[in-house]
XYZ file of C-alpha atoms in Angstrom:
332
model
C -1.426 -7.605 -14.430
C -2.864 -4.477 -14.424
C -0.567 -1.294 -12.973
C -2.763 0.716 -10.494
C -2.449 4.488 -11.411
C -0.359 6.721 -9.077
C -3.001 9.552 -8.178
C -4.587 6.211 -6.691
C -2.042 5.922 -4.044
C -0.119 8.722 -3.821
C -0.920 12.415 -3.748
C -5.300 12.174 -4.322
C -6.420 12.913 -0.734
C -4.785 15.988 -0.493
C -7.131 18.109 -2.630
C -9.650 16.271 -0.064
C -8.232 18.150 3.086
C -7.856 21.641 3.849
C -4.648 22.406 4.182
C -4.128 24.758 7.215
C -2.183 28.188 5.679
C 1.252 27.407 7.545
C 1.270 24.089 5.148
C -0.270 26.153 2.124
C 2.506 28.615 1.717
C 4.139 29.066 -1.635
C 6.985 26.577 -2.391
C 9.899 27.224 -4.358
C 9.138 25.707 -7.813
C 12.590 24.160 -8.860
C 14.616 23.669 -5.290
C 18.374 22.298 -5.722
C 19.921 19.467 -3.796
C 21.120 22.195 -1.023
C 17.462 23.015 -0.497
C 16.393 19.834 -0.619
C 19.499 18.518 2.306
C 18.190 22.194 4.136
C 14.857 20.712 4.044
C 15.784 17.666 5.426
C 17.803 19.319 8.387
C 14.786 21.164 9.101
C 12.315 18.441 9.977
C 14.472 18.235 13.364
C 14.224 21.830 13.853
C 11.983 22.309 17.746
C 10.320 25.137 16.139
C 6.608 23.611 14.431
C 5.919 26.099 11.614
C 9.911 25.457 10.131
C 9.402 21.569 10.507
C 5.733 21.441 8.835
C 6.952 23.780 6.275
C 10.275 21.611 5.096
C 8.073 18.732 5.604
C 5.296 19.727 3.140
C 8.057 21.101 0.529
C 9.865 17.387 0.809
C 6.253 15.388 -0.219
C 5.733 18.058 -3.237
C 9.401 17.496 -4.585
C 9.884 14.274 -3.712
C 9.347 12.537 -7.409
C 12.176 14.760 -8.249
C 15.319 13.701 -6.545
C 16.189 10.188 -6.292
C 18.499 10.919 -3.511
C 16.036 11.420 -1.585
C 14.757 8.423 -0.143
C 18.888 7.852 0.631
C 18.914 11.380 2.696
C 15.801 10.467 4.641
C 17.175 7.130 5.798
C 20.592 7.286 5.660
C 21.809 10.530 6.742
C 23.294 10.655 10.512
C 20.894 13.562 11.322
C 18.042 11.556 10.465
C 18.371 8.148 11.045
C 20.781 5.174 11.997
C 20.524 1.713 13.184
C 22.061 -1.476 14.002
C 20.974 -4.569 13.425
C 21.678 -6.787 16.106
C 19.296 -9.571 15.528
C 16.155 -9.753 13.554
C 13.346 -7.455 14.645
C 16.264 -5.801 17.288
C 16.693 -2.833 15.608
C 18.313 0.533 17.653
C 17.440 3.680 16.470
C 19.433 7.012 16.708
C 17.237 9.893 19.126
C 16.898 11.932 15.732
C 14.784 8.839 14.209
C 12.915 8.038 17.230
C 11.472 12.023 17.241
C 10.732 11.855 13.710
C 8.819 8.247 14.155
C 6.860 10.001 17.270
C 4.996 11.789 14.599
C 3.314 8.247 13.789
C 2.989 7.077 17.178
C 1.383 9.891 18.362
C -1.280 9.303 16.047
C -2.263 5.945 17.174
C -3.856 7.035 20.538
C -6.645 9.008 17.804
C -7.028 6.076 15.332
C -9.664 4.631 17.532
C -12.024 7.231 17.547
C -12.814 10.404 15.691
C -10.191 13.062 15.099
C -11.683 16.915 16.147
C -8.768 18.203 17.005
C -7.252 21.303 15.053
C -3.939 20.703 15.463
C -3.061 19.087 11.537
C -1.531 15.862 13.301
C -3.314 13.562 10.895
C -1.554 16.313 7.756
C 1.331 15.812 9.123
C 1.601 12.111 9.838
C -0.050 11.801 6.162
C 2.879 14.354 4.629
C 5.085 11.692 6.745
C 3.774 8.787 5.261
C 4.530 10.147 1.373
C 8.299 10.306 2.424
C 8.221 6.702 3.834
C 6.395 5.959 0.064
C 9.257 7.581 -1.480
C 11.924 5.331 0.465
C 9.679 1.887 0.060
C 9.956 2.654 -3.927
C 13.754 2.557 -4.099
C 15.348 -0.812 -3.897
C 17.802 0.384 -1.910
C 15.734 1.919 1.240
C 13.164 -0.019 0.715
C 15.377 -3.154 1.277
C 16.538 -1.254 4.518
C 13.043 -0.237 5.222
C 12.416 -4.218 5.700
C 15.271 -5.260 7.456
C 14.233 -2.877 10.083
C 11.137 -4.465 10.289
C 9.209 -1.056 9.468
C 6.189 -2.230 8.455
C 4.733 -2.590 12.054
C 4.737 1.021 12.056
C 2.163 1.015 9.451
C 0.099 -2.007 9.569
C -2.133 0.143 12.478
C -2.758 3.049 10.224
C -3.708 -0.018 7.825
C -6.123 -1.091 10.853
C -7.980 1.685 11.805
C -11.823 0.687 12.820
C -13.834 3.617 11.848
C -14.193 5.720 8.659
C -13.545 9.032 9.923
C -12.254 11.064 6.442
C -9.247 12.210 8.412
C -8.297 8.542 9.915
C -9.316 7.473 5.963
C -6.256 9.738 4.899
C -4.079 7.564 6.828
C -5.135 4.365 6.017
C -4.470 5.203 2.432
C -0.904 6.806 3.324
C -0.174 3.754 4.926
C -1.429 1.068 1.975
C 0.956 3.331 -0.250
C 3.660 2.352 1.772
C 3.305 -0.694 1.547
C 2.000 -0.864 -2.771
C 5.153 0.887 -3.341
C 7.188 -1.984 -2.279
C 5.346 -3.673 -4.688
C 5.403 -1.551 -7.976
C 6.732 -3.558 -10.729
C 9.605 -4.961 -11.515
C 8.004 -6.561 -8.114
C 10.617 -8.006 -5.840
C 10.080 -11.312 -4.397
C 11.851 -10.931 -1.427
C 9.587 -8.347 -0.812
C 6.293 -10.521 -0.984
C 7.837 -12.852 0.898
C 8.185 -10.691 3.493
C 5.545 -9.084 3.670
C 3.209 -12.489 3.854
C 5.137 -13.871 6.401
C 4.039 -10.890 8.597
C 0.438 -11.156 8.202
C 0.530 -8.102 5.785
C -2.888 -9.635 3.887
C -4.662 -9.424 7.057
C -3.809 -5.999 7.705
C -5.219 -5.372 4.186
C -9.220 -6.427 5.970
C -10.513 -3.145 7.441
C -9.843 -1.373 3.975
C -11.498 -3.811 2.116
C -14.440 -3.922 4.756
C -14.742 -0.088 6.260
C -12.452 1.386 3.717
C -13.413 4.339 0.901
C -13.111 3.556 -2.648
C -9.412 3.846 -2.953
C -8.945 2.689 0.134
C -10.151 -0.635 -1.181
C -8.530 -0.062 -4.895
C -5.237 -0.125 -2.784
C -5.206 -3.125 -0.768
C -6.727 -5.080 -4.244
C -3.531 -3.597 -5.396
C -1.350 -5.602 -3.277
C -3.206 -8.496 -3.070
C -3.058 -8.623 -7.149
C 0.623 -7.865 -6.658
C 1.219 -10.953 -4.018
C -0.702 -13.209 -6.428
C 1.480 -11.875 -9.502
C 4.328 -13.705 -7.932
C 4.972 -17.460 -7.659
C 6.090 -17.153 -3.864
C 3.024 -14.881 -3.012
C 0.886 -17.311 -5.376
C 2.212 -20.235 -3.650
C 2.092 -18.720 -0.026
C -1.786 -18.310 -0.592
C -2.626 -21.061 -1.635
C -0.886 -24.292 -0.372
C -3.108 -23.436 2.861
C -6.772 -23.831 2.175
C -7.810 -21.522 4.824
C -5.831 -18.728 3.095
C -7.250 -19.492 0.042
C -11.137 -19.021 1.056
C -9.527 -15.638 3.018
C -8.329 -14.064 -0.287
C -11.615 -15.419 -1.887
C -14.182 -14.327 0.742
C -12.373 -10.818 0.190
C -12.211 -10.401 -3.299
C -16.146 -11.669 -3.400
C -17.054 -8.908 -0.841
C -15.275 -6.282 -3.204
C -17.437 -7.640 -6.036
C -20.634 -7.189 -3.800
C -19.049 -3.974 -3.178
C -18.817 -2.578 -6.674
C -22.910 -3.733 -7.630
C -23.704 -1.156 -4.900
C -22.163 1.456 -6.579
C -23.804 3.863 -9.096
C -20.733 3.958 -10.911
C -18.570 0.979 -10.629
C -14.302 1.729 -10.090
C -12.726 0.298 -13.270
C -9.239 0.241 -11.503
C -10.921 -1.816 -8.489
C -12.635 -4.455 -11.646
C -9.646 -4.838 -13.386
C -7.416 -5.718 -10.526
C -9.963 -8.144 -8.731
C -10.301 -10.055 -12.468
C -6.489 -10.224 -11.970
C -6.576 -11.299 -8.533
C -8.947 -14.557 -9.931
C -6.757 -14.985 -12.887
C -3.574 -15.441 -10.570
C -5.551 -17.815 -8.363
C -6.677 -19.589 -11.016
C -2.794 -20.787 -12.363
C -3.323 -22.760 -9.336
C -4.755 -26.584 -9.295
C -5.519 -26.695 -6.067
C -7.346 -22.686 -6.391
C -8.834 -23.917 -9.425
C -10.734 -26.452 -7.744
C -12.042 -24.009 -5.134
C -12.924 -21.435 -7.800
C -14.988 -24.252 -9.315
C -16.591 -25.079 -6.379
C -17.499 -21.524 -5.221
C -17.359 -19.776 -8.330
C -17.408 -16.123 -8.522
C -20.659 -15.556 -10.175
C -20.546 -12.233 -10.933
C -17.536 -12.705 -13.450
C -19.539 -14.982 -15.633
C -22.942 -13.224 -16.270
C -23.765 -10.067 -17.542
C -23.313 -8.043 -13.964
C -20.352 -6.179 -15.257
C -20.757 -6.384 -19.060
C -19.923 -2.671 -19.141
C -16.925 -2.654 -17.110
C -15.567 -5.551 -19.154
C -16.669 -3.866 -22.775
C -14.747 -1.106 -21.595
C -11.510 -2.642 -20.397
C -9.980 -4.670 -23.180
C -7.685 -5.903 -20.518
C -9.616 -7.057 -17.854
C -11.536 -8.790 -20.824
C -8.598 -10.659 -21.807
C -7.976 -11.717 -17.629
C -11.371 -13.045 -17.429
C -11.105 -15.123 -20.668
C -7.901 -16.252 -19.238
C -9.692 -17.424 -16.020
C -12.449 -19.125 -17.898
C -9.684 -21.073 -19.864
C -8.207 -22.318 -17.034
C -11.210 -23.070 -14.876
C -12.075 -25.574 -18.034
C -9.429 -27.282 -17.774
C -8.107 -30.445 -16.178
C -6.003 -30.920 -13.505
C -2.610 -30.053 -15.414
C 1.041 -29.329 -14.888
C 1.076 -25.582 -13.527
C 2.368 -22.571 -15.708
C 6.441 -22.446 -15.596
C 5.816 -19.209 -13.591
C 4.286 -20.384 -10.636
C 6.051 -23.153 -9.637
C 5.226 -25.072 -6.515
């Protein structure tokens, strides 16, 4: 399955917004760990221009330390819980004022942002340090227990295509794709499924930009790459014509455009060669076959990507054949 490039969920929206000049100030270009913990301390600090400032220095070095992603969750100054039963999580004060800066954002996901005050910077410079702790096995196995998702999932559902709301979305689909970078954990899919984490994937793939859309393909591909995620989606048939009736609209999608997203082709080819491993998929994919993938509509993307080539040969392999035993690696 095909890997979908960093800049594509990451860091690419930023040289889309202005940054206001208290964020643009110069950074030191190699901080230590004592900088780094400083930095840390400082998004509880009461004064704005310190907090925004640590904040913003955090997201730029955050590829650098691995301890990060440990500091941010597990530090007492920034966050503690106990887990008392599932979903009954208590969180220290210190979290609580940090997660504000996402729930104060929610009020202004349902209509235009005109406001000058950076909110939608700063929740998206928030969002690249809860990236940083879903990559890690370790926080990010935390980061479910907690049930933290929920957070996201209505930056994920935002209902109009405001650029500013758009950075969120995006900040909030890299949250959840970086649980699912490979190796991909299948506890993780299995979690994530089991809270409806597909659905929230609809209003990118139906009002979403570009990579908005690229994104949530992204996890979808990644579910399907699994044999829990495979099997979750299709033993229902109603989930399976959900996952199809998307991936078809994100075909239609790419014929409108005057130049075609190879990333978004090559992971929707994957998405119907994962389905496809299935009997019971196979026999929908027969039934409503995805046109598109068999004539000449995207000759050029496919001339040009060798691998999404070899997907789509794969898919037309299995769609011939009979109703078989299933590939060892998706097992019922």
């Amino acid at each position: 399955m095909v890997n979908l490039p960093d800049s594509l969920y990451e860091d690419y929206t930023i040289s889309r917004v202005n940054l206001p000049s208290a964020l643009a100030s110069t950074v030191p270009p190699s901080p230590d760990i004592r900088m780094i913990i400083k930095w840390v301390n400082d998004l509880h600090n009461n004064i704005p221009s310190t907090f925004d400032f640590a904040l913003q220095n955090l997201t730029i070095h955050r590829k650098n330390f691995e301890i990060l992603p440990r500091l941010l969750w597990k530090s007492h100054f920034t966050v503690a819980m106990l887990l008392q039963a599932p979903r009954f999580v208590i969180f220290t004060l210190n979290f609580i004022q940090f997660m504000q800066e996402i729930l104060k954002i929610y009020p202004l996901t349902s209509r235009p942002v005109y406001s000058q005050n950076w909110m939608h910077l700063r929740v998206y410079n928030i969002l690249l340090l809860f990236q940083c702790i879903t990559h890690y096995p370790e926080t990010r196995n935390c980061f479910l227990k907690a049930d933290m998702q929920y957070y996201f999932y209505p930056l994920m559902d935002i209902n109009v295509t405001d650029p500013r709301l758009e950075c969120l979305r995006i900040g909030a689909l890299g949250v959840i794709a970086h649980m699912l970078r490979p190796p991909v954990d299948p506890a993780a899919v299995c979690y994530l499924v089991n809270t409806s984490c597909l659905q929230h994937c609809t209003k990118a793939i139906e009002i979403g930009s570009t990579e908005s859309k690229t994104i949530a393909v992204f996890i979808i591909n990644k579910i399907l790459s699994t044999g829990e995620g495979l099997q979750y989606c299709c033993v229902l048939p109603d989930r399976f014509f959900f996952i199809d009736g998307l991936l078809k609209r994100l075909l239609m999608y790419l014929t409108t455009m005057a130049r075609p997203c190879p990333s978004l082709f090559n992971l929707l080819v994957g998405c119907y060669t994962s389905l496809s491993y299935k009997p019971r998929a196979r026999r929908g994919l027969r039934r409503y076959l995805p046109d598109m993938l068999f004539n000449n509509t995207f000759a050029s993307l496919l001339a040009a990507d060798p691998a999404a080539e070899r997907n789509r040969r794969e898919l037309i392999k299995n769609l011939e054949m009979k109703t078989q035993p299933e590939k060892n690696r998706y097992i019922s």
